[in-house]
Each structure stands twice: as C-alpha cells, then as structure tokens.
Amino acid sequence: MKLAEFLHTLVDFSEEELEDILSHFERKEVSKNEILVEQGKICRNLYFVEKGIARNYYLNSDGKEITQLFFGEGRFMSSLESFFQESPSTYYLEILEDSVILSITKEQLDLLFDRYHKMERLGRLLATEMLTKVVHKINAIQFQSARERYDFMLSEYPDITYRVPLGLIASYLGMSQETLSRIRKKKL
Amino acid sequence: MKLAEFLHTLVDFSEEELEDILSHFERKEVSKNEILVEQGKICRNLYFVEKGIARNYYLNSDGKEITQLFFGEGRFMSSLESFFQESPSTYYLEILEDSVILSITKEQLDLLFDRYHKMERLGRLLATEMLTKVVHKINAIQFQSARERYDFMLSEYPDITYRVPLGLIASYLGMSQETLSRIRKKKL
DNA sequence: TCCGCTTTTTGATTTAAGTCAAAAGAAAGA
DNA sequence: TCTTTCTTTTGACTTAAATCAAAAAGCGGA
C-alpha cells in the first residue's frame, strides 16, 4: 500500500500538502534479516511499510528473543519511545521479508507537525488507532489459553500468520514454539 | 492533580487558550462503585481523573471480570474505541474510590481539535504516551512469571497497588487471586 | 543434486499456576 | 456492638503449558 493512499484515508490533505509531506520521506528497499534499529541505540526514524513485513523484539533476561509486534503492509513502525524521547531503544526492529520502506527523521516530522494542523491530526489518529490495537492484544493474551491466543493471531494477522516463522509467532503470543506447533496440528 | 497543570506540562497553551479549553469540561464528584460507562452502550465522554481511582474492565466468556487498566490521578480515561468510533463499548468504566472527575463530550473535544493546532498536538502526545505505557504492560505480561508481573505492578502503580482490592489487581495482571495472595505473602 | 543448517514436530517429564473448598480476617450496616 | 457481607488467606489437588531431548522436515547454497 502506498503511503499517499494511506494518509488520504485518515485526513483529507490537499494535493500540495500531500506532495510536500511525501517529499520528506525517503524510500528504500531493505532485504530480509536486516536490522533497522539496534537495542541500545537511538531510533532516528519513523518507518512506513509499503511492502513486506517487519517485527520488533527484545531480549529477555534469559537472552531469548521476544517479539513485541509485527508490522505488515500499510503500517507505521518505529521503536516508539526511543524515537519520540530520543532515548536508547529497548527493542530491535528487524525486517522479515524483502521490503520497501519509507522513512522520516524526527526533525523532518516535527517540521511537518509544526507546519500543518492536519498533520498533527494525522499523528493523533494514528496513535489512537494503534493504541486500540495494542489494547486488543493485551486482552487476547491476558487470561486466554494458548489456543485462544492463536485464534486471536489468525483473526488479527491472517496474512502474517503464515508468512513468518512459527517461533516468532510463538514468542509474540507468549507461548513456547512446541506448544504452538501442537496447536496448529490440532487445527487441521 | 489539576487538569490545567497537567495540560501545561505537555503543551504551552496561552492563558486564554487554557481557559477556553477548560471551560468545555464539566467537573463532578463521583462516588465509589459508580459505573460511568456500561458495556454495550456508547461512551460519550472523555474523562480526566483529578482525584481518585477508576478502572475499566470487561466480562470474559465465563462471565468473570477482567480489569484492563487502572486510572489514577492525573490521567485521562475513556472507553477509547467506543468514544472515538461512537461504537458500543466493550468495557465498563468503574469508579473505585470517591473521585473528582472532569468530562468532555466528543463534540466539544472535536471542536477544540478544530480550533487549536496545539490541542491536536496535545491529543497526539497523550495518545503516544499512553501507547508506550500500554506496550510496557504487554511486555510485563507476556512471558513473565506471576511473580515478575506483580513486581511490574509495584513499579508501575506503587500507589494503586495498595488502594484497590487484591482481586482486581490479580485480574489486571492475568492471574488468579489466590496466586496473587501467595505472592504477596512471600514478599513480606 | 547433495550437504549442512534452520525450522518444525513429536514424545516424555516437570512445574507453575489454576481450581475448588473452606477458614480467617476486615469492613459495613443495623 | 453484633451481625452480615465482602475480601483475603490457606490447603489439597489438577491441569495447561514449559522444558528437555531428539527426530523429521524444509531450505539455501555450493
């Protein structure tokens, strides 16, 4: 999904505004396994996934990778707190498939926020939308059995479920990969 | 915490702007156990907790109450999706202590968003901040033992932990209240 | 095409936390 | 103050899911 279309679904920018906004983003192709943000470093960009999939994850106290969120096509992503507070990132941001990504720095973004009232609104709407999504995830995890959590995954990310390795999904859902494998088997 | 102070920490409104904004809120005292939002009804207000504590919860498939979030002093609260989409609420919003609450309707709020660029920014900052908070909660729940989840509660809401019934905290943390009781005992 | 590496599956065993039931303690109301 | 009701604790037992270990399947590169 193109960024322009996506923005238009949320706020009705004029042609000129849209053009100006888009001109502040940089487009690049990123290949599988590439790490866009390292843990401990400051995340300088906000990204938009035009094509592909990414995830952010962190290492728990046992050194195990825990997937926090997946980002599919048409989604903004970043190490949010790091980006906005310019603090060291708790997360890695990793590309899972060869992807096309648009990026913008905080300076450029703030400039757009200052320039356009509508841009600020876009930011608010995006943050609100993401917030409700994340709240849904909490519900899906808290007090739900492993089986129910997988059902949530299927309904929330039907596409992603079959495009990324099982182990990553297991860590996203908070279960071991053996458990997820057994659940999948029963589903057939 | 007064709303005016709180707003000022995020965006530097002028005196007049602040006054105008505040005039759109309605202040009321609400007593313990009162339900501000019912499941199934549309949540028409955004609330700010000046004094007191509230929580939102939902009923799971067994009819058990699951606490989603606690809202302490100086926090905005609502049934977010219901409020913004004007859709039936999935959650109840309940007052846990006699409280002082400010409220504003969506119409009034949208009016302020249209009138002030800065107001839109405030909305964005609030949503972003809440988003990072909620993301932290996911981490604390996913892949953490019951004991670690309680440690998270203590660090995140040191005040609330001892002001609300144990059973509510247990449901917030995704564990049975017996388990939480046992954890607390070990802590002494 | 074959080899080596990664991912997934399967089986056996352990364990953290849930459930059920009842007692103890605290708070609220008459 | 004494009931009554709500909340928390305790104990015994069960269970879902983790862990450990190893086999099987899938994939990418030479």
Tab-separated table of C-alpha atoms (C1' of nucleotides) in Angstrom:
chain	number	residue	atom	x	y	z
A	1	MET	CA	0.000	0.000	0.000
A	2	LYS	CA	1.264	3.419	-0.943
A	3	LEU	CA	1.759	5.991	1.762
A	4	ALA	CA	-0.228	8.617	-0.135
A	5	GLU	CA	-3.361	6.458	-0.263
A	6	PHE	CA	-2.978	5.510	3.347
A	7	LEU	CA	-2.695	9.103	4.519
A	8	HIS	CA	-5.705	10.053	2.480
A	9	THR	CA	-7.887	7.504	4.235
A	10	LEU	CA	-7.273	9.315	7.522
A	11	VAL	CA	-7.123	13.033	6.722
A	12	ASP	CA	-8.077	14.868	3.552
A	13	PHE	CA	-4.872	16.601	2.624
A	14	SER	CA	-4.758	18.785	-0.463
A	15	GLU	CA	-2.560	17.727	-3.371
A	16	GLU	CA	0.139	20.237	-2.449
A	17	GLU	CA	0.156	19.290	1.196
A	18	LEU	CA	0.402	15.638	0.374
A	19	GLU	CA	3.210	16.255	-2.052
A	20	ASP	CA	5.140	18.297	0.486
A	21	ILE	CA	4.654	15.655	3.156
A	22	LEU	CA	5.735	12.800	0.936
A	23	SER	CA	8.818	14.692	-0.157
A	24	HIS	CA	10.150	14.450	3.399
A	25	PHE	CA	10.137	10.669	3.326
A	26	GLU	CA	12.934	8.601	1.904
A	27	ARG	CA	12.187	5.386	0.071
A	28	LYS	CA	14.425	2.362	0.164
A	29	GLU	CA	14.453	-1.348	-0.435
A	30	VAL	CA	15.556	-3.373	2.518
A	31	SER	CA	16.371	-7.025	2.429
A	32	LYS	CA	15.340	-9.832	4.711
A	33	ASN	CA	17.095	-10.133	8.074
A	34	GLU	CA	18.265	-6.546	8.034
A	35	ILE	CA	18.146	-4.805	11.404
A	36	LEU	CA	16.819	-1.242	11.164
A	37	VAL	CA	17.170	-0.417	14.844
A	38	GLU	CA	19.542	-1.925	17.391
A	39	GLN	CA	18.814	-2.276	21.068
A	40	GLY	CA	20.672	0.444	22.996
A	41	LYS	CA	20.868	2.851	20.068
A	42	ILE	CA	18.572	5.768	19.465
A	43	CYS	CA	15.972	5.122	16.810
A	44	ARG	CA	16.186	8.130	14.492
A	45	ASN	CA	13.402	7.261	12.066
A	46	LEU	CA	9.759	6.559	11.789
A	47	TYR	CA	9.103	3.960	9.094
A	48	PHE	CA	6.204	3.110	6.858
A	49	VAL	CA	5.980	-0.386	5.384
A	50	GLU	CA	4.968	-0.092	1.758
A	51	LYS	CA	5.686	-3.752	1.079
A	52	GLY	CA	6.933	-6.571	3.282
A	53	ILE	CA	6.850	-7.448	6.968
A	54	ALA	CA	8.909	-6.444	9.975
A	55	ARG	CA	8.833	-7.052	13.697
A	56	ASN	CA	10.272	-5.510	16.790
A	57	TYR	CA	11.638	-7.663	19.557
A	58	TYR	CA	13.728	-7.512	22.689
A	59	LEU	CA	15.922	-9.920	24.585
A	60	ASN	CA	14.515	-11.076	27.909
A	61	SER	CA	16.614	-11.858	30.968
A	62	ASP	CA	17.426	-15.336	29.590
A	63	GLY	CA	18.630	-13.817	26.336
A	64	LYS	CA	15.606	-15.116	24.478
A	65	GLU	CA	14.054	-13.013	21.701
A	66	ILE	CA	10.557	-11.841	22.480
A	67	THR	CA	8.552	-10.485	19.563
A	68	GLN	CA	6.614	-7.433	20.568
A	69	LEU	CA	4.698	-6.553	17.407
A	70	PHE	CA	4.549	-7.387	13.742
A	71	PHE	CA	4.287	-4.657	11.131
A	72	GLY	CA	2.695	-5.544	7.834
A	73	GLU	CA	1.990	-3.528	4.712
A	74	GLY	CA	0.443	-0.116	5.270
A	75	ARG	CA	1.674	0.252	8.831
A	76	PHE	CA	3.885	2.778	10.512
A	77	MET	CA	6.566	1.394	12.753
A	78	SER	CA	9.417	2.534	14.924
A	79	SER	CA	10.869	1.972	18.312
A	80	LEU	CA	8.289	4.400	19.559
A	81	GLU	CA	9.629	5.547	22.873
A	82	SER	CA	13.173	5.773	21.558
A	83	PHE	CA	12.047	7.780	18.557
A	84	PHE	CA	9.941	10.287	20.429
A	85	GLN	CA	12.086	10.688	23.525
A	86	GLU	CA	15.379	10.268	21.675
A	87	SER	CA	16.365	7.669	24.259
A	88	PRO	CA	18.183	4.344	23.770
A	89	SER	CA	15.906	1.768	22.237
A	90	THR	CA	14.735	-1.218	24.243
A	91	TYR	CA	13.912	-3.023	21.021
A	92	TYR	CA	15.384	-4.285	17.822
A	93	LEU	CA	13.490	-3.598	14.624
A	94	GLU	CA	14.031	-6.349	12.096
A	95	ILE	CA	12.920	-6.871	8.510
A	96	LEU	CA	11.425	-10.329	7.955
A	97	GLU	CA	10.899	-10.264	4.185
A	98	ASP	CA	12.499	-8.225	1.433
A	99	SER	CA	10.626	-4.972	1.875
A	100	VAL	CA	10.051	-1.466	0.630
A	101	ILE	CA	10.223	1.059	3.428
A	102	LEU	CA	9.691	4.812	3.654
A	103	SER	CA	11.439	6.665	6.446
A	104	ILE	CA	11.391	10.088	8.002
A	105	THR	CA	13.518	11.601	10.755
A	106	LYS	CA	12.129	13.184	13.885
A	107	GLU	CA	13.368	16.616	12.807
A	108	GLN	CA	11.536	16.381	9.493
A	109	LEU	CA	8.434	15.009	11.124
A	110	ASP	CA	8.339	17.731	13.763
A	111	LEU	CA	8.688	20.251	10.996
A	112	LEU	CA	5.598	18.805	9.345
A	113	PHE	CA	3.737	18.752	12.644
A	114	ASP	CA	4.516	22.449	13.058
A	115	ARG	CA	3.624	23.310	9.512
A	116	TYR	CA	0.271	21.563	9.221
A	117	HIS	CA	-2.529	21.374	11.706
A	118	LYS	CA	-3.813	18.426	9.690
A	119	MET	CA	-0.521	16.636	10.068
A	120	GLU	CA	-0.833	16.850	13.807
A	121	ARG	CA	-4.288	15.375	13.461
A	122	LEU	CA	-2.918	12.544	11.392
A	123	GLY	CA	-0.435	11.806	14.148
A	124	ARG	CA	-3.165	11.766	16.732
A	125	LEU	CA	-5.388	9.474	14.707
A	126	LEU	CA	-2.558	7.069	14.026
A	127	ALA	CA	-1.531	6.940	17.649
A	128	THR	CA	-5.117	6.418	18.765
A	129	GLU	CA	-5.669	3.654	16.267
A	130	MET	CA	-2.505	1.898	17.258
A	131	LEU	CA	-3.442	2.266	20.886
A	132	THR	CA	-6.742	0.442	20.433
A	133	LYS	CA	-4.944	-2.301	18.505
A	134	VAL	CA	-2.438	-2.796	21.267
A	135	VAL	CA	-5.150	-2.825	23.893
A	136	HIS	CA	-6.812	-5.626	21.966
A	137	LYS	CA	-3.617	-7.570	22.108
A	138	ILE	CA	-3.475	-7.273	25.858
A	139	ASN	CA	-6.958	-8.727	26.111
A	140	ALA	CA	-6.023	-11.534	23.831
A	141	ILE	CA	-3.076	-12.507	25.988
A	142	GLN	CA	-4.329	-11.870	29.482
A	143	PHE	CA	-6.377	-14.778	30.808
A	144	GLN	CA	-6.621	-16.568	27.483
A	145	SER	CA	-5.442	-20.082	26.821
A	146	ALA	CA	-2.680	-20.742	24.305
A	147	ARG	CA	-5.299	-21.948	21.867
A	148	GLU	CA	-7.372	-18.789	22.157
A	149	ARG	CA	-4.299	-16.641	21.703
A	150	TYR	CA	-3.574	-18.372	18.442
A	151	ASP	CA	-7.138	-17.772	17.292
A	152	PHE	CA	-6.569	-14.106	18.003
A	153	MET	CA	-3.438	-14.166	15.867
A	154	LEU	CA	-5.331	-15.718	12.985
A	155	SER	CA	-8.056	-13.112	13.114
A	156	GLU	CA	-5.776	-10.146	13.687
A	157	TYR	CA	-2.999	-11.028	11.254
A	158	PRO	CA	-4.342	-13.702	8.900
A	159	ASP	CA	-1.698	-12.893	6.309
A	160	ILE	CA	1.296	-12.639	8.618
A	161	THR	CA	0.489	-15.876	10.419
A	162	TYR	CA	1.688	-17.946	7.501
A	163	ARG	CA	4.464	-15.704	6.291
A	164	VAL	CA	6.740	-15.648	9.320
A	165	PRO	CA	8.488	-18.487	11.176
A	166	LEU	CA	6.435	-20.275	13.802
A	167	GLY	CA	8.926	-19.494	16.544
A	168	LEU	CA	8.421	-15.765	16.130
A	169	ILE	CA	4.677	-16.081	16.367
A	170	ALA	CA	5.029	-18.213	19.486
A	171	SER	CA	7.102	-15.520	21.143
A	172	TYR	CA	4.603	-12.884	20.041
A	173	LEU	CA	1.777	-14.846	21.633
A	174	GLY	CA	3.708	-15.629	24.783
A	175	MET	CA	3.996	-19.381	24.419
A	176	SER	CA	6.713	-21.900	23.560
A	177	GLN	CA	7.097	-22.907	19.968
A	178	GLU	CA	6.379	-26.540	20.809
A	179	THR	CA	3.024	-25.511	22.191
A	180	LEU	CA	2.223	-23.518	19.081
A	181	SER	CA	3.237	-26.399	16.870
A	182	ARG	CA	0.869	-28.703	18.754
A	183	ILE	CA	-1.982	-26.219	18.497
A	184	ARG	CA	-1.514	-25.892	14.781
A	185	LYS	CA	-1.556	-29.623	14.359
A	186	LYS	CA	-4.867	-29.964	16.172
A	187	LYS	CA	-6.374	-27.293	13.962
A	188	LEU	CA	-6.044	-29.368	10.786
B	1	MET	CA	-3.675	16.934	40.010
B	2	LYS	CA	-5.470	19.751	38.298
B	3	LEU	CA	-6.156	19.468	34.596
B	4	ALA	CA	-4.675	22.885	33.872
B	5	GLU	CA	-1.290	21.963	35.329
B	6	PHE	CA	-1.322	18.665	33.564
B	7	LEU	CA	-2.038	20.208	30.171
B	8	HIS	CA	0.684	22.739	30.702
B	9	THR	CA	3.305	20.054	31.205
B	10	LEU	CA	2.637	18.807	27.672
B	11	VAL	CA	1.917	21.868	25.542
B	12	ASP	CA	2.427	25.550	26.331
B	13	PHE	CA	-1.022	26.947	25.923
B	14	SER	CA	-1.631	30.634	26.476
B	15	GLU	CA	-3.835	31.727	29.373
B	16	GLU	CA	-6.798	32.379	27.094
B	17	GLU	CA	-6.470	29.100	25.262
B	18	LEU	CA	-6.249	27.182	28.503
B	19	GLU	CA	-9.257	28.960	29.884
B	20	ASP	CA	-11.292	28.245	26.783
B	21	ILE	CA	-10.291	24.609	26.823
B	22	LEU	CA	-11.089	24.129	30.487
B	23	SER	CA	-14.481	25.768	30.055
B	24	HIS	CA	-15.540	22.858	27.859
B	25	PHE	CA	-15.022	20.351	30.644
B	26	GLU	CA	-17.569	19.599	33.285
B	27	ARG	CA	-16.485	18.838	36.825
B	28	LYS	CA	-18.274	16.410	39.082
B	29	GLU	CA	-17.822	14.335	42.177
B	30	VAL	CA	-18.460	10.677	41.684
B	31	SER	CA	-18.750	8.145	44.425
B	32	LYS	CA	-17.228	4.729	44.809
B	33	ASN	CA	-18.736	1.858	42.806
B	34	GLU	CA	-20.388	4.163	40.309
B	35	ILE	CA	-20.304	2.920	36.719
B	36	LEU	CA	-19.502	5.697	34.252
B	37	VAL	CA	-19.731	3.547	31.138
B	38	GLU	CA	-21.699	0.347	30.611
B	39	GLN	CA	-20.730	-2.437	28.275
B	40	GLY	CA	-22.817	-2.245	25.116
B	41	LYS	CA	-23.519	1.467	25.403
B	42	ILE	CA	-21.687	4.207	23.565
B	43	CYS	CA	-19.186	6.030	25.699
B	44	ARG	CA	-19.950	9.720	25.148
B	45	ASN	CA	-17.237	11.281	27.284
B	46	LEU	CA	-13.558	11.507	27.767
B	47	TYR	CA	-12.706	11.779	31.467
B	48	PHE	CA	-9.855	13.219	33.436
B	49	VAL	CA	-9.235	11.956	36.968
B	50	GLU	CA	-8.489	14.902	39.200
B	51	LYS	CA	-8.731	12.833	42.354
B	52	GLY	CA	-9.446	9.161	42.955
B	53	ILE	CA	-9.024	5.916	41.047
B	54	ALA	CA	-11.003	4.130	38.378
B	55	ARG	CA	-10.631	1.038	36.247
B	56	ASN	CA	-12.079	-0.338	33.071
B	57	TYR	CA	-12.965	-3.996	32.799
B	58	TYR	CA	-14.869	-6.436	30.657
B	59	LEU	CA	-16.593	-9.756	31.210
B	60	ASN	CA	-14.871	-12.727	29.678
B	61	SER	CA	-16.644	-15.753	28.272
B	62	ASP	CA	-17.039	-17.237	31.776
B	63	GLY	CA	-18.634	-14.017	32.994
B	64	LYS	CA	-15.577	-13.132	35.028
B	65	GLU	CA	-14.498	-9.505	35.330
B	66	ILE	CA	-11.160	-8.796	33.738
B	67	THR	CA	-9.538	-5.487	34.649
B	68	GLN	CA	-7.964	-3.869	31.644
B	69	LEU	CA	-6.393	-0.720	33.077
B	70	PHE	CA	-6.355	1.375	36.199
B	71	PHE	CA	-6.625	5.149	36.002
B	72	GLY	CA	-5.117	7.148	38.838
B	73	GLU	CA	-4.896	10.864	39.467
B	74	GLY	CA	-3.800	12.996	36.528
B	75	ARG	CA	-4.858	10.505	33.883
B	76	PHE	CA	-7.303	10.678	31.023
B	77	MET	CA	-9.629	7.750	30.654
B	78	SER	CA	-12.471	6.560	28.491
B	79	SER	CA	-13.622	3.524	26.647
B	80	LEU	CA	-11.331	4.632	23.886
B	81	GLU	CA	-12.617	2.827	20.856
B	82	SER	CA	-16.218	3.438	21.809
B	83	PHE	CA	-15.576	7.115	22.360
B	84	PHE	CA	-13.730	7.759	19.120
B	85	GLN	CA	-15.715	5.482	16.822
B	86	GLU	CA	-19.017	6.086	18.600
B	87	SER	CA	-19.478	2.329	18.761
B	88	PRO	CA	-20.842	0.175	21.614
B	89	SER	CA	-18.328	-0.142	24.397
B	90	THR	CA	-16.626	-3.449	25.104
B	91	TYR	CA	-15.766	-2.235	28.572
B	92	TYR	CA	-17.242	-0.977	31.775
B	93	LEU	CA	-15.669	2.062	33.384
B	94	GLU	CA	-15.970	1.953	37.139
B	95	ILE	CA	-15.019	4.331	39.924
B	96	LEU	CA	-13.086	2.594	42.705
B	97	GLU	CA	-12.804	5.431	45.231
B	98	ASP	CA	-14.822	8.594	45.751
B	99	SER	CA	-13.400	10.736	42.980
B	100	VAL	CA	-13.386	14.086	41.263
B	101	ILE	CA	-13.750	13.753	37.522
B	102	LEU	CA	-13.739	16.205	34.630
B	103	SER	CA	-15.544	15.198	31.479
B	104	ILE	CA	-15.886	16.406	27.915
B	105	THR	CA	-18.034	15.128	25.062
B	106	LYS	CA	-16.691	14.132	21.678
B	107	GLU	CA	-18.459	17.068	20.018
B	108	GLN	CA	-16.809	19.548	22.357
B	109	LEU	CA	-13.455	17.866	22.040
B	110	ASP	CA	-13.585	17.818	18.244
B	111	LEU	CA	-14.458	21.483	18.352
B	112	LEU	CA	-11.291	22.129	20.342
B	113	PHE	CA	-9.247	19.962	17.994
B	114	ASP	CA	-10.513	22.055	15.087
B	115	ARG	CA	-9.959	25.346	16.849
B	116	TYR	CA	-6.419	24.822	18.096
B	117	HIS	CA	-3.482	23.283	16.358
B	118	LYS	CA	-1.926	22.936	19.800
B	119	MET	CA	-4.909	20.981	21.036
B	120	GLU	CA	-4.401	18.466	18.298
B	121	ARG	CA	-0.806	18.210	19.387
B	122	LEU	CA	-1.881	17.593	22.933
B	123	GLY	CA	-4.072	14.756	21.723
B	124	ARG	CA	-1.211	13.244	19.815
B	125	LEU	CA	1.182	13.472	22.733
B	126	LEU	CA	-1.319	11.948	25.113
B	127	ALA	CA	-2.109	9.095	22.776
B	128	THR	CA	1.570	8.425	22.177
B	129	GLU	CA	2.356	8.442	25.851
B	130	MET	CA	-0.469	6.097	26.636
B	131	LEU	CA	0.627	3.857	23.813
B	132	THR	CA	4.100	3.402	25.252
B	133	LYS	CA	2.597	2.690	28.662
B	134	VAL	CA	0.339	0.029	27.271
B	135	VAL	CA	3.177	-1.527	25.322
B	136	HIS	CA	5.101	-1.803	28.562
B	137	LYS	CA	2.229	-3.661	30.079
B	138	ILE	CA	2.248	-6.181	27.270
B	139	ASN	CA	5.893	-6.880	27.932
B	140	ALA	CA	5.236	-7.288	31.589
B	141	ILE	CA	2.569	-9.888	30.972
B	142	GLN	CA	3.931	-11.813	28.033
B	143	PHE	CA	6.487	-14.411	29.090
B	144	GLN	CA	6.775	-13.207	32.646
B	145	SER	CA	6.069	-15.296	35.707
B	146	ALA	CA	3.273	-14.315	38.084
B	147	ARG	CA	5.886	-13.023	40.497
B	148	GLU	CA	7.507	-10.795	37.889
B	149	ARG	CA	4.142	-9.436	36.850
B	150	TYR	CA	3.488	-8.359	40.382
B	151	ASP	CA	6.867	-6.632	40.534
B	152	PHE	CA	5.823	-4.743	37.433
B	153	MET	CA	2.616	-3.666	39.131
B	154	LEU	CA	4.533	-2.377	42.125
B	155	SER	CA	6.877	-0.334	39.992
B	156	GLU	CA	4.228	0.948	37.602
B	157	TYR	CA	1.481	1.726	40.086
B	158	PRO	CA	3.051	1.800	43.554
B	159	ASP	CA	0.173	3.860	44.915
B	160	ILE	CA	-2.705	1.967	43.334
B	161	THR	CA	-1.349	-1.430	44.387
B	162	TYR	CA	-2.425	-0.893	47.954
B	163	ARG	CA	-5.559	1.120	47.338
B	164	VAL	CA	-7.632	-1.350	45.346
B	165	PRO	CA	-8.855	-4.859	46.224
B	166	LEU	CA	-6.442	-7.676	45.569
B	167	GLY	CA	-8.838	-9.462	43.261
B	168	LEU	CA	-8.878	-6.561	40.820
B	169	ILE	CA	-5.113	-6.444	40.667
B	170	ALA	CA	-4.991	-10.169	40.073
B	171	SER	CA	-7.311	-9.844	37.096
B	172	TYR	CA	-5.278	-6.905	35.817
B	173	LEU	CA	-2.112	-8.984	35.958
B	174	GLY	CA	-3.711	-12.060	34.466
B	175	MET	CA	-3.527	-14.397	37.424
B	176	SER	CA	-5.923	-15.854	39.990
B	177	GLN	CA	-6.368	-14.005	43.220
B	178	GLU	CA	-5.122	-16.980	45.221
B	179	THR	CA	-1.862	-16.829	43.329
B	180	LEU	CA	-1.511	-13.125	43.991
B	181	SER	CA	-2.246	-13.625	47.662
B	182	ARG	CA	0.511	-16.234	47.862
B	183	ILE	CA	2.975	-13.976	46.090
B	184	ARG	CA	2.260	-11.139	48.467
B	185	LYS	CA	2.782	-13.360	51.435
B	186	LYS	CA	6.207	-14.461	50.237
B	187	LYS	CA	7.196	-10.833	49.779
B	188	LEU	CA	6.957	-9.992	53.485
C	1	DT	C1'	21.655	-32.793	-6.564
C	2	DC	C1'	23.535	-33.349	-2.255
C	3	DC	C1'	25.050	-31.487	2.129
C	4	DG	C1'	24.556	-28.642	6.124
C	5	DC	C1'	21.730	-25.547	8.672
C	6	DT	C1'	17.454	-23.972	10.283
C	7	DT	C1'	12.782	-24.777	11.497
C	8	DT	C1'	9.171	-27.742	12.946
C	9	DT	C1'	7.360	-31.782	15.043
C	10	DT	C1'	6.950	-35.425	18.469
C	11	DG	C1'	7.406	-37.717	22.956
C	12	DA	C1'	8.399	-37.873	27.912
C	13	DT	C1'	8.628	-35.352	32.025
C	14	DT	C1'	8.275	-31.377	35.161
C	15	DT	C1'	6.332	-27.326	37.075
C	16	DA	C1'	3.921	-23.042	37.733
C	17	DA	C1'	-0.262	-21.631	38.352
C	18	DG	C1'	-5.314	-22.689	38.201
C	19	DT	C1'	-9.404	-24.607	40.568
C	20	DC	C1'	-12.177	-25.944	44.359
C	21	DA	C1'	-13.405	-25.599	49.033
C	22	DA	C1'	-13.276	-23.802	53.376
C	23	DA	C1'	-11.490	-20.873	57.093
C	24	DA	C1'	-9.938	-16.441	58.745
C	25	DG	C1'	-9.997	-11.571	58.677
C	26	DA	C1'	-11.834	-6.961	57.623
C	27	DA	C1'	-15.384	-3.787	56.621
C	28	DA	C1'	-20.098	-2.148	56.552
C	29	DG	C1'	-24.718	-1.666	58.355
C	30	DA	C1'	-28.307	-2.120	61.653
D	1	DT	C1'	-21.658	-3.706	69.405
D	2	DC	C1'	-23.072	-7.544	66.941
D	3	DT	C1'	-24.316	-9.483	62.531
D	4	DT	C1'	-23.818	-9.892	57.853
D	5	DT	C1'	-21.205	-9.498	53.858
D	6	DC	C1'	-17.130	-8.969	51.303
D	7	DT	C1'	-12.173	-9.865	50.872
D	8	DT	C1'	-8.103	-12.443	51.692
D	9	DT	C1'	-5.676	-16.484	53.045
D	10	DT	C1'	-4.690	-21.417	53.317
D	11	DG	C1'	-4.582	-26.256	51.870
D	12	DA	C1'	-5.220	-30.130	48.650
D	13	DC	C1'	-5.474	-31.384	44.134
D	14	DT	C1'	-5.472	-30.812	38.956
D	15	DT	C1'	-4.001	-29.184	34.663
D	16	DA	C1'	-2.118	-26.455	30.893
D	17	DA	C1'	1.844	-25.439	29.177
D	18	DA	C1'	7.053	-25.294	29.827
D	19	DT	C1'	11.271	-27.778	29.373
D	20	DC	C1'	14.370	-31.188	27.651
D	21	DA	C1'	15.793	-34.127	24.078
D	22	DA	C1'	15.791	-35.981	19.747
D	23	DA	C1'	13.846	-36.998	15.204
D	24	DA	C1'	11.854	-35.241	10.955
D	25	DA	C1'	11.117	-31.928	7.537
D	26	DG	C1'	12.236	-27.957	4.828
D	27	DC	C1'	15.597	-24.775	2.545
D	28	DG	C1'	19.593	-22.471	0.604
D	29	DG	C1'	23.979	-22.631	-1.219
D	30	DA	C1'	27.890	-24.974	-3.346
